[in-house]
């Protein structure tokens, strides 16, 4: 990292829609931004893999109607102020940033007007999409702009290790008496294997979710709770961590990695069937059936699988949409399934629920401020309260866009009066006594253990016994991983393992403490 990038106005960790849109706004306002991502490819982020779409305002729609749907899906645990901000400001920002500034090629009808689709628990058509790869289209446009901006130092292959707070990291011990504040982060360069401090007047965490703590997840490899764990170690307030959303339909195949089968298929008429070819959603959600909120559909599938002693159910699109329309509307899903010999224009798709979205996170206010001074968070790593106890589909890209912009809006007028912390008072990263490198086999085995604990004991249906077992198992693993972490030289994998373990512990402790079933946190006992 060159010295220009090491001392910057704003450090942003994560390059999806939340971090990327904040970076663009700050850079356009003339400030210097260092944007780091641990990914090797600049576009690699949760945003890139979002299939379904992004909420806009449909022809028969209003902010009030969207508020109603968000709150109904969120089991009324939503933060009213945050929901109102999203519903009122979201469509305006979407048009301004994604359509007018970035030119994202959203689907249009023959008359060139925007085409809208519908998803579960939405009472009207209001979702913009780009085939079945909406996030990819957005991220590619965003990265194009980030990469060429002269005020942005965009570093791939750089993993944030820890947030810097004078209370923890200053060479002046008296800083312990000051309120917690963030002055940047230690960053690990995967290429040189060095750790350097990056000093910033403000820091935005936009690292995405934590699906990788579960055995089955729709999330990419990078979704390992890095931001959540770092914020937790720094002392930030974390809320709603028990609310992990399981997507009802992930592709189920012995040889295939788990991948998302978008809710948009059900929005376009696909039906869920059990192994006997019978529809079952009418038994669990007579009013909404396949279009019930995700937690309801995911538990219905889980229940049906237990009832019939099978390990998956089916999604039938072929009977409800002509083959040529399927190929045009869902090209990515069509190709991915075909690679495993499932032709979705003729056959039913085997599906199971999988961990998909973290509705909790680092507490933030309406401007993305966390409980630590000069530390902001936006997107899935944060908890604005928009999603309550369960997220409405296609709301997360919009939330990332809105809070990425709001964090930038809050920071911009304050920057001229903010000072850098003296970099000389930040201790150098000291790993001089460490020679051993982390054995990837050990990391992989520990990751598998965490994933199994979370899947089996902290999954869709939770009980006191399972949660207690998970807490015990995670605690003993933590002793081992802590020792391991202190003994060997850093790698990205080791950083991820430690963060995954802490994220898993945060989720499990919250799930254990909350005995009330609500939204996607479901307690059987
Ligand atoms: C999907 O396409 O089903 C996922 C979209 C989302 O989670 O918002």
Coordinates of C-alpha atoms and ligand atoms in Angstrom, one line a residue:
X1 CA 0.0 0.0 0.0
X2 CA 1.6 3.3 -1.0
X3 CA 1.6 6.2 1.5
X4 CA -1.2 8.0 -0.3
X5 CA -3.5 5.1 0.3
X6 CA -2.2 4.5 3.9
X7 CA -3.4 7.9 5.1
X8 CA -6.7 8.8 3.6
X9 CA -9.9 10.7 4.2
X10 CA -12.2 7.7 4.3
X11 CA -11.3 4.0 4.5
X12 CA -14.0 1.7 3.0
X13 CA -13.8 -2.0 3.7
X14 CA -15.9 -3.9 1.0
X15 CA -16.7 -3.1 -2.6
X16 CA -20.3 -4.2 -3.1
X17 CA -23.2 -1.8 -3.7
X18 CA -23.0 -0.2 -0.1
X19 CA -19.2 0.4 0.0
X20 CA -19.0 1.2 -3.8
X21 CA -21.7 3.7 -3.8
X22 CA -20.4 5.5 -0.7
X23 CA -16.9 5.5 -2.3
X24 CA -18.2 7.1 -5.5
X25 CA -20.1 9.8 -3.7
X26 CA -17.1 10.7 -1.4
X27 CA -14.7 10.7 -4.3
X28 CA -17.0 12.9 -6.4
X29 CA -17.1 15.4 -3.5
X30 CA -13.3 15.6 -3.8
X31 CA -12.2 13.4 -0.9
X32 CA -9.6 10.7 -1.0
X33 CA -11.0 7.2 -0.5
X34 CA -9.1 4.0 0.1
X35 CA -11.3 1.0 -0.7
X36 CA -10.1 -2.4 0.2
X37 CA -11.5 -5.8 -0.6
X38 CA -10.0 -9.2 0.3
X39 CA -11.2 -10.5 -3.1
X40 CA -8.8 -10.9 -5.9
X41 CA -11.3 -9.7 -8.5
X42 CA -12.7 -6.1 -7.9
X43 CA -16.3 -7.1 -8.6
X44 CA -16.3 -10.1 -6.3
X45 CA -18.9 -9.3 -3.5
X46 CA -22.3 -10.4 -2.3
X47 CA -23.8 -7.8 -4.6
X48 CA -22.4 -9.5 -7.7
X49 CA -24.3 -12.7 -7.0
X50 CA -27.7 -11.1 -6.3
X51 CA -30.1 -12.7 -8.8
X52 CA -33.6 -11.5 -8.3
X53 CA -33.5 -7.8 -8.5
X54 CA -33.9 -4.5 -6.6
X55 CA -37.0 -2.8 -5.3
X56 CA -38.1 0.3 -7.2
X57 CA -41.6 1.8 -7.3
X58 CA -44.0 -0.1 -9.5
X59 CA -46.9 1.3 -11.5
X60 CA -49.5 0.5 -8.8
X61 CA -47.2 1.1 -5.9
X62 CA -46.6 3.7 -3.2
X63 CA -44.1 4.3 -0.3
X64 CA -46.9 3.3 2.1
X65 CA -47.5 0.0 0.4
X66 CA -43.8 -0.8 0.5
X67 CA -43.7 0.0 4.2
X68 CA -46.6 -2.3 4.7
X69 CA -44.9 -5.2 2.9
X70 CA -41.5 -4.7 4.6
X71 CA -43.1 -4.7 8.0
X72 CA -45.4 -7.7 7.3
X73 CA -42.4 -9.7 6.1
X74 CA -40.3 -8.5 9.0
X75 CA -42.8 -9.7 11.6
X76 CA -43.2 -6.2 12.8
X77 CA -39.8 -6.0 14.3
X78 CA -38.7 -3.4 11.8
X79 CA -37.4 0.0 12.7
X80 CA -40.2 2.4 11.5
X81 CA -37.8 5.3 10.8
X82 CA -35.5 3.1 8.7
X83 CA -38.3 1.5 6.8
X84 CA -39.8 4.9 6.0
X85 CA -36.3 6.2 4.7
X86 CA -35.9 3.2 2.5
X87 CA -39.4 3.4 1.0
X88 CA -39.3 7.1 0.4
X89 CA -35.7 7.7 -0.5
X90 CA -34.9 4.4 -2.1
X91 CA -36.7 4.8 -5.5
X92 CA -35.3 8.3 -5.9
X93 CA -31.7 7.2 -5.3
X94 CA -32.1 4.1 -7.5
X95 CA -33.1 6.3 -10.4
X96 CA -30.4 8.9 -9.8
X97 CA -27.5 6.6 -9.2
X98 CA -28.2 3.3 -10.9
X99 CA -30.3 4.4 -13.9
X100 CA -29.1 7.9 -14.7
X101 CA -25.5 7.9 -13.4
X102 CA -24.4 4.3 -13.9
X103 CA -26.7 3.3 -16.7
X104 CA -27.5 -0.2 -15.3
X105 CA -29.4 -2.0 -18.2
X106 CA -32.6 -2.9 -16.3
X107 CA -35.1 -4.9 -18.3
X108 CA -37.5 -2.8 -20.3
X109 CA -40.8 -3.5 -22.1
X110 CA -41.3 -3.1 -25.9
X111 CA -42.1 0.6 -25.4
X112 CA -38.8 1.1 -23.4
X113 CA -40.6 1.7 -20.1
X114 CA -39.1 -0.2 -17.1
X115 CA -40.2 -3.8 -16.7
X116 CA -41.2 -4.8 -13.2
X117 CA -41.4 -8.2 -11.7
X118 CA -42.9 -9.5 -8.4
X119 CA -41.5 -11.7 -5.7
X120 CA -42.8 -13.4 -2.6
X121 CA -44.5 -11.2 0.0
X122 CA -44.7 -8.2 -2.3
X123 CA -48.2 -7.1 -2.8
X124 CA -47.5 -5.5 -6.2
X125 CA -44.9 -5.6 -9.1
X126 CA -42.1 -3.3 -8.1
X127 CA -38.8 -5.1 -8.7
X128 CA -36.3 -4.1 -11.4
X129 CA -34.1 -6.8 -12.8
X130 CA -31.5 -7.7 -15.4
X131 CA -32.4 -11.2 -16.4
X132 CA -31.4 -13.3 -13.4
X133 CA -28.1 -11.6 -12.8
X134 CA -29.2 -8.2 -11.5
X135 CA -26.3 -7.8 -9.0
X136 CA -23.7 -8.6 -11.6
X137 CA -25.0 -5.9 -13.9
X138 CA -25.0 -3.3 -11.1
X139 CA -21.6 -4.4 -9.7
X140 CA -19.9 -4.3 -13.2
X141 CA -21.1 -0.7 -13.8
X142 CA -20.0 0.3 -10.3
X143 CA -16.6 -1.2 -10.5
X144 CA -16.0 0.5 -13.9
X145 CA -16.5 3.8 -12.3
X146 CA -14.6 3.1 -9.1
X147 CA -11.5 1.8 -10.9
X148 CA -11.2 4.9 -13.1
X149 CA -11.8 7.5 -10.4
X150 CA -8.6 9.5 -9.5
X151 CA -9.6 10.0 -5.9
X152 CA -10.1 6.3 -5.2
X153 CA -7.3 4.0 -4.2
X154 CA -9.0 0.6 -5.0
X155 CA -7.0 -2.3 -3.5
X156 CA -7.9 -5.9 -4.2
X157 CA -6.3 -8.8 -2.3
X158 CA -6.2 -6.7 0.9
X159 CA -7.9 -8.1 3.9
X160 CA -8.8 -6.0 6.9
X161 CA -7.5 -7.6 10.1
X162 CA -8.7 -5.4 12.8
X163 CA -10.2 -1.9 13.2
X164 CA -7.9 0.6 14.9
X165 CA -9.2 2.3 18.0
X166 CA -6.8 4.5 20.1
X167 CA -8.2 2.8 23.2
X168 CA -6.8 -0.5 21.9
X169 CA -4.0 0.4 19.7
X170 CA -2.4 3.7 20.6
X171 CA 1.1 3.8 22.0
X172 CA -0.2 6.4 24.4
X173 CA -1.9 4.4 27.3
X174 CA -4.0 7.4 28.3
X175 CA -6.1 7.0 25.2
X176 CA -7.9 4.2 27.1
X177 CA -9.9 6.9 28.8
X178 CA -11.3 8.4 25.6
X179 CA -14.6 7.4 24.1
X180 CA -14.2 4.6 21.6
X181 CA -13.4 5.9 18.2
X182 CA -12.2 4.4 15.0
X183 CA -9.1 5.7 13.2
X184 CA -8.7 3.1 10.4
X185 CA -7.7 -0.5 10.3
X186 CA -4.8 -2.9 10.1
X187 CA -4.7 -4.3 6.5
X188 CA -3.1 -7.6 5.4
X189 CA -1.7 -7.5 1.9
X190 CA -2.2 -11.0 0.5
X191 CA 0.6 -10.6 -2.0
X192 CA 3.4 -9.3 0.2
X193 CA 2.0 -10.9 3.3
X194 CA 2.6 -7.7 5.3
X195 CA 0.2 -6.0 7.7
X196 CA 0.1 -2.2 7.5
X197 CA -2.1 0.3 9.2
X198 CA -4.4 2.5 7.1
X199 CA -5.3 5.7 8.9
X200 CA -8.6 7.4 8.0
X201 CA -10.7 10.3 9.4
X202 CA -13.7 8.0 8.9
X203 CA -14.1 4.3 8.2
X204 CA -17.1 2.5 6.6
X205 CA -17.5 -1.2 7.0
X206 CA -19.4 -2.7 4.1
X207 CA -18.2 -6.3 4.2
X208 CA -21.5 -8.0 3.6
X209 CA -22.9 -11.1 5.3
X210 CA -21.9 -14.3 7.0
X211 CA -23.6 -17.2 5.1
X212 CA -20.3 -19.1 5.0
X213 CA -20.7 -19.9 8.7
X214 CA -23.3 -22.4 7.5
X215 CA -22.8 -25.7 5.7
X216 CA -25.4 -24.8 3.0
X217 CA -25.5 -21.2 1.9
X218 CA -26.3 -19.3 -1.2
X219 CA -23.5 -16.8 -0.3
X220 CA -20.1 -16.6 -2.0
X221 CA -16.9 -17.6 -0.2
X222 CA -16.2 -14.1 1.0
X223 CA -19.4 -13.9 3.2
X224 CA -17.7 -14.9 6.4
X225 CA -18.7 -12.3 8.9
X226 CA -15.4 -10.3 8.8
X227 CA -16.9 -6.9 9.4
X228 CA -19.2 -8.2 12.2
X229 CA -16.3 -9.9 14.0
X230 CA -14.0 -6.9 13.6
X231 CA -16.7 -4.5 14.9
X232 CA -17.4 -6.8 17.8
X233 CA -13.8 -7.0 18.8
X234 CA -13.6 -3.2 18.7
X235 CA -16.6 -2.9 21.0
X236 CA -19.4 -2.0 18.7
X237 CA -23.1 -2.6 19.5
X238 CA -24.5 -5.6 17.6
X239 CA -28.3 -6.3 17.4
X240 CA -30.8 -8.8 16.1
X241 CA -28.0 -11.4 15.5
X242 CA -30.4 -14.3 15.9
X243 CA -32.2 -13.4 12.6
X244 CA -30.5 -15.3 9.9
X245 CA -32.7 -15.7 6.8
X246 CA -32.8 -19.1 5.0
X247 CA -33.7 -18.9 1.4
X248 CA -36.3 -21.5 0.6
X249 CA -34.8 -22.6 -2.7
X250 CA -31.2 -23.5 -3.3
X251 CA -30.2 -26.1 -5.9
X252 CA -29.8 -29.6 -4.4
X253 CA -27.5 -32.0 -6.2
X254 CA -24.9 -34.4 -4.8
X255 CA -22.2 -33.1 -7.1
X256 CA -23.1 -29.4 -7.3
X257 CA -22.2 -26.6 -5.0
X258 CA -25.3 -25.0 -3.4
X259 CA -26.5 -22.2 -5.6
X260 CA -29.5 -19.9 -5.4
X261 CA -32.6 -20.6 -7.4
X262 CA -34.1 -17.1 -7.4
X263 CA -37.4 -16.3 -5.7
X264 CA -38.3 -14.6 -9.0
X265 CA -39.1 -18.1 -10.4
X266 CA -41.9 -18.3 -7.9
X267 CA -42.8 -14.7 -8.6
X268 CA -43.3 -15.8 -12.2
X269 CA -45.5 -18.8 -11.3
X270 CA -43.2 -21.7 -10.4
X271 CA -44.8 -24.1 -7.9
X272 CA -43.3 -26.1 -5.1
X273 CA -44.0 -29.9 -5.1
X274 CA -43.0 -32.7 -2.8
X275 CA -41.4 -36.0 -3.9
X276 CA -44.9 -37.4 -4.8
X277 CA -45.4 -34.4 -7.2
X278 CA -48.0 -32.9 -4.9
X279 CA -48.2 -29.2 -4.2
X280 CA -48.0 -28.4 -0.4
X281 CA -47.8 -24.7 0.2
X282 CA -51.6 -24.4 0.5
X283 CA -51.3 -26.4 3.8
X284 CA -48.8 -24.0 5.3
X285 CA -49.8 -20.6 3.9
X286 CA -53.3 -20.9 2.3
X287 CA -53.4 -17.2 1.4
X288 CA -50.0 -16.6 -0.1
X289 CA -48.9 -20.2 -1.0
X290 CA -45.6 -20.0 -2.9
X291 CA -45.5 -16.2 -2.4
X292 CA -45.5 -16.3 1.4
X293 CA -42.6 -14.6 3.2
X294 CA -39.3 -16.5 3.0
X295 CA -39.3 -17.8 6.6
X296 CA -42.7 -19.3 6.1
X297 CA -41.8 -21.0 2.8
X298 CA -38.5 -22.3 4.1
X299 CA -40.1 -23.8 7.2
X300 CA -42.8 -25.3 5.1
X301 CA -40.2 -27.1 3.0
X302 CA -38.3 -28.2 6.1
X303 CA -41.5 -29.6 7.6
X304 CA -42.5 -31.3 4.3
X305 CA -39.1 -32.9 4.0
X306 CA -39.3 -34.2 7.6
X307 CA -42.8 -35.5 7.1
X308 CA -41.9 -37.4 4.0
X309 CA -38.4 -38.3 5.1
X310 CA -36.7 -36.9 2.0
X311 CA -33.8 -34.5 1.6
X312 CA -35.2 -32.1 -0.9
X313 CA -38.4 -30.9 -2.6
X314 CA -39.0 -29.7 -6.2
X315 CA -39.6 -26.4 -7.9
X316 CA -41.6 -26.7 -11.1
X317 CA -41.2 -23.8 -13.5
X318 CA -41.5 -25.8 -16.7
X319 CA -45.3 -26.4 -16.3
X320 CA -45.8 -22.7 -15.8
X321 CA -43.6 -21.0 -18.4
X322 CA -42.8 -21.7 -22.0
X323 CA -39.2 -23.0 -22.6
X324 CA -38.1 -20.0 -24.7
X325 CA -39.3 -17.6 -22.1
X326 CA -37.5 -19.5 -19.4
X327 CA -34.2 -19.3 -21.3
X328 CA -34.7 -15.6 -21.9
X329 CA -35.8 -14.7 -18.4
X330 CA -33.5 -17.0 -16.3
X331 CA -30.4 -17.7 -18.5
X332 CA -28.0 -18.1 -15.6
X333 CA -30.1 -20.5 -13.6
X334 CA -30.9 -22.4 -16.8
X335 CA -27.2 -22.9 -17.7
X336 CA -26.1 -23.7 -14.1
X337 CA -28.8 -26.4 -13.7
X338 CA -28.1 -27.8 -17.2
X339 CA -24.5 -28.2 -16.2
X340 CA -25.7 -30.8 -13.7
X341 CA -28.1 -32.4 -16.2
X342 CA -31.3 -30.7 -14.9
X343 CA -33.1 -29.0 -17.9
X344 CA -35.4 -26.6 -16.2
X345 CA -37.4 -26.0 -19.4
X346 CA -38.6 -29.7 -19.1
X347 CA -37.8 -30.9 -15.6
X348 CA -38.5 -30.0 -12.0
X349 CA -35.6 -28.4 -10.0
X350 CA -34.5 -30.2 -6.8
X351 CA -34.3 -27.6 -4.0
X352 CA -33.6 -27.2 -0.3
X353 CA -33.4 -24.1 2.0
X354 CA -30.0 -22.6 2.6
X355 CA -28.6 -19.8 4.7
X356 CA -29.0 -16.6 2.7
X357 CA -29.1 -13.3 4.5
X358 CA -28.1 -11.8 7.9
X359 CA -30.9 -9.6 9.1
X360 CA -29.0 -8.5 12.2
X361 CA -25.7 -6.8 12.4
X362 CA -23.8 -3.8 13.6
X363 CA -26.3 -1.3 15.0
X364 CA -26.4 1.8 12.9
X365 CA -28.6 4.9 12.9
X366 CA -30.3 6.6 10.0
X367 CA -26.9 7.9 8.8
X368 CA -25.1 4.6 9.1
X369 CA -23.3 5.7 12.3
X370 CA -22.3 2.8 14.6
X371 CA -21.9 3.1 18.3
X372 CA -18.1 3.8 17.8
X373 CA -17.2 7.4 16.8
X374 CA -16.1 7.8 13.1
X375 CA -17.1 4.2 12.3
X376 CA -19.9 3.7 9.9
X377 CA -21.5 0.5 8.5
X378 CA -23.7 0.0 5.5
X379 CA -25.3 -3.0 3.7
X380 CA -25.6 -6.5 5.1
X381 CA -23.0 -6.1 7.8
X382 CA -25.1 -3.4 9.4
X383 CA -28.5 -3.5 11.1
X384 CA -30.6 -0.5 10.3
X385 CA -33.7 -2.3 11.4
X386 CA -35.2 -2.2 7.8
X387 CA -35.6 -6.0 7.7
X388 CA -36.9 -6.6 11.2
X389 CA -37.0 -10.3 11.9
X390 CA -37.1 -11.4 8.3
X391 CA -36.1 -9.7 5.1
X392 CA -38.4 -8.9 2.2
X393 CA -36.8 -10.2 -1.1
X394 CA -34.9 -7.7 -3.3
X395 CA -34.7 -5.1 -0.5
X396 CA -31.0 -5.6 0.4
X397 CA -29.4 -4.0 -2.7
X398 CA -31.6 -1.0 -2.2
X399 CA -30.7 -0.8 1.5
X400 CA -27.0 -0.9 0.6
X401 CA -27.5 1.8 -1.9
X402 CA -29.4 4.1 0.4
X403 CA -27.2 3.7 3.5
X404 CA -24.0 3.8 1.5
X405 CA -25.2 7.2 0.2
X406 CA -26.4 8.3 3.6
X407 CA -23.1 7.5 5.3
X408 CA -21.3 9.5 2.6
X409 CA -23.8 12.3 3.0
X410 CA -23.1 12.4 6.8
X411 CA -19.3 12.3 6.4
X412 CA -18.8 14.8 3.6
X413 CA -19.7 18.1 5.5
X414 CA -17.7 16.9 8.6
X415 CA -14.5 16.0 6.9
X416 CA -13.0 19.5 6.7
X417 CA -13.1 19.7 10.5
X418 CA -11.8 16.1 11.1
X419 CA -8.2 15.3 11.9
X420 CA -6.1 12.2 11.2
X421 CA -4.8 10.3 14.1
X422 CA -1.0 10.5 14.2
X423 CA 0.2 7.4 12.4
X424 CA 3.4 7.3 14.5
X425 CA 1.3 6.6 17.6
X426 CA -0.1 3.4 16.0
X427 CA 2.1 0.4 16.9
X428 CA 3.6 -1.5 13.9
X429 CA 2.1 -5.0 13.4
X430 CA 4.6 -7.2 15.1
X431 CA 4.8 -10.8 14.0
X432 CA 8.6 -11.0 14.3
X433 CA 8.6 -14.1 16.5
X434 CA 6.3 -16.1 14.2
X435 CA 7.8 -18.4 11.6
X436 CA 5.2 -21.1 11.2
X437 CA 2.6 -20.6 8.5
X438 CA -1.0 -21.7 9.0
X439 CA -1.7 -25.2 7.7
X440 CA -4.6 -24.9 5.2
X441 CA -5.8 -28.4 6.1
X442 CA -6.4 -27.3 9.7
X443 CA -8.2 -24.2 8.6
X444 CA -10.4 -26.1 6.3
X445 CA -11.2 -28.7 9.0
X446 CA -12.1 -26.1 11.6
X447 CA -14.3 -24.3 9.0
X448 CA -16.1 -27.5 8.3
X449 CA -16.7 -28.0 12.1
X450 CA -18.1 -24.5 12.4
X451 CA -20.4 -24.9 9.4
X452 CA -21.7 -28.2 10.7
X453 CA -22.3 -26.9 14.2
X454 CA -24.3 -23.9 12.8
X455 CA -26.2 -26.0 10.3
X456 CA -27.3 -28.7 12.7
X457 CA -27.8 -26.7 15.9
X458 CA -28.4 -23.1 14.9
X459 CA -30.4 -23.6 11.7
X460 CA -34.0 -23.1 10.5
X461 CA -35.5 -24.7 13.7
X462 CA -33.8 -24.1 17.0
X463 CA -34.1 -25.7 20.4
X464 CA -32.5 -24.9 23.8
X465 CA -30.6 -28.2 23.7
X466 CA -29.2 -27.7 20.3
X467 CA -28.2 -24.1 21.0
X468 CA -26.5 -25.1 24.3
X469 CA -24.6 -27.8 22.4
X470 CA -23.5 -25.3 19.8
X471 CA -22.3 -22.8 22.5
X472 CA -20.2 -25.5 24.2
X473 CA -18.7 -26.7 20.9
X474 CA -17.9 -23.2 19.7
X475 CA -16.3 -22.3 23.0
X476 CA -13.9 -25.2 22.9
X477 CA -13.1 -24.6 19.3
X478 CA -12.4 -21.0 20.1
X479 CA -9.7 -21.9 22.6
X480 CA -8.0 -23.9 19.9
X481 CA -8.4 -21.3 17.2
X482 CA -7.1 -18.5 19.5
X483 CA -3.9 -20.5 20.2
X484 CA -3.5 -21.3 16.5
X485 CA -4.0 -17.6 15.6
X486 CA -1.3 -16.4 18.0
X487 CA 1.2 -19.1 16.9
X488 CA 1.3 -18.7 13.2
X489 CA 1.8 -16.0 10.5
X490 CA -1.3 -14.5 9.1
X491 CA -3.0 -15.6 6.0
X492 CA -6.4 -14.5 4.6
X493 CA -7.8 -18.0 5.4
X494 CA -6.7 -17.7 9.1
X495 CA -8.3 -14.2 9.4
X496 CA -11.5 -15.7 7.9
X497 CA -11.5 -18.6 10.2
X498 CA -11.2 -16.5 13.3
X499 CA -13.9 -14.1 12.1
X500 CA -16.2 -17.0 11.1
X501 CA -15.9 -18.5 14.6
X502 CA -16.7 -15.1 16.2
X503 CA -19.6 -14.5 13.9
X504 CA -21.0 -18.0 14.6
X505 CA -20.7 -17.3 18.4
X506 CA -22.5 -14.0 18.1
X507 CA -25.4 -15.6 16.2
X508 CA -25.6 -18.6 18.5
X509 CA -25.5 -16.5 21.7
X510 CA -28.3 -14.3 20.4
X511 CA -30.4 -17.2 19.3
X512 CA -30.0 -18.9 22.7
X513 CA -30.9 -15.7 24.6
X514 CA -34.1 -15.1 22.6
X515 CA -36.8 -17.6 23.5
X516 CA -39.5 -16.0 21.3
X517 CA -40.0 -17.3 17.8
X518 CA -40.4 -14.4 15.4
X519 CA -39.7 -14.1 11.7
X520 CA -36.6 -16.2 10.7
X521 CA -35.7 -17.0 14.4
X522 CA -37.8 -20.1 15.1
X523 CA -37.6 -21.8 18.5
X524 CA -39.2 -25.2 18.9
X525 CA -38.2 -25.1 22.6
Ligands
LIG1 C1 -33.6 -14.1 -5.0 O1 -33.3 -13.8 -6.2 O2 -34.4 -15.0 -4.6 C2 -32.8 -13.5 -3.9 C3 -33.0 -12.0 -3.9 C4 -32.9 -11.5 -2.5 O3 -32.5 -12.2 -1.6 O4 -33.3 -10.3 -2.3

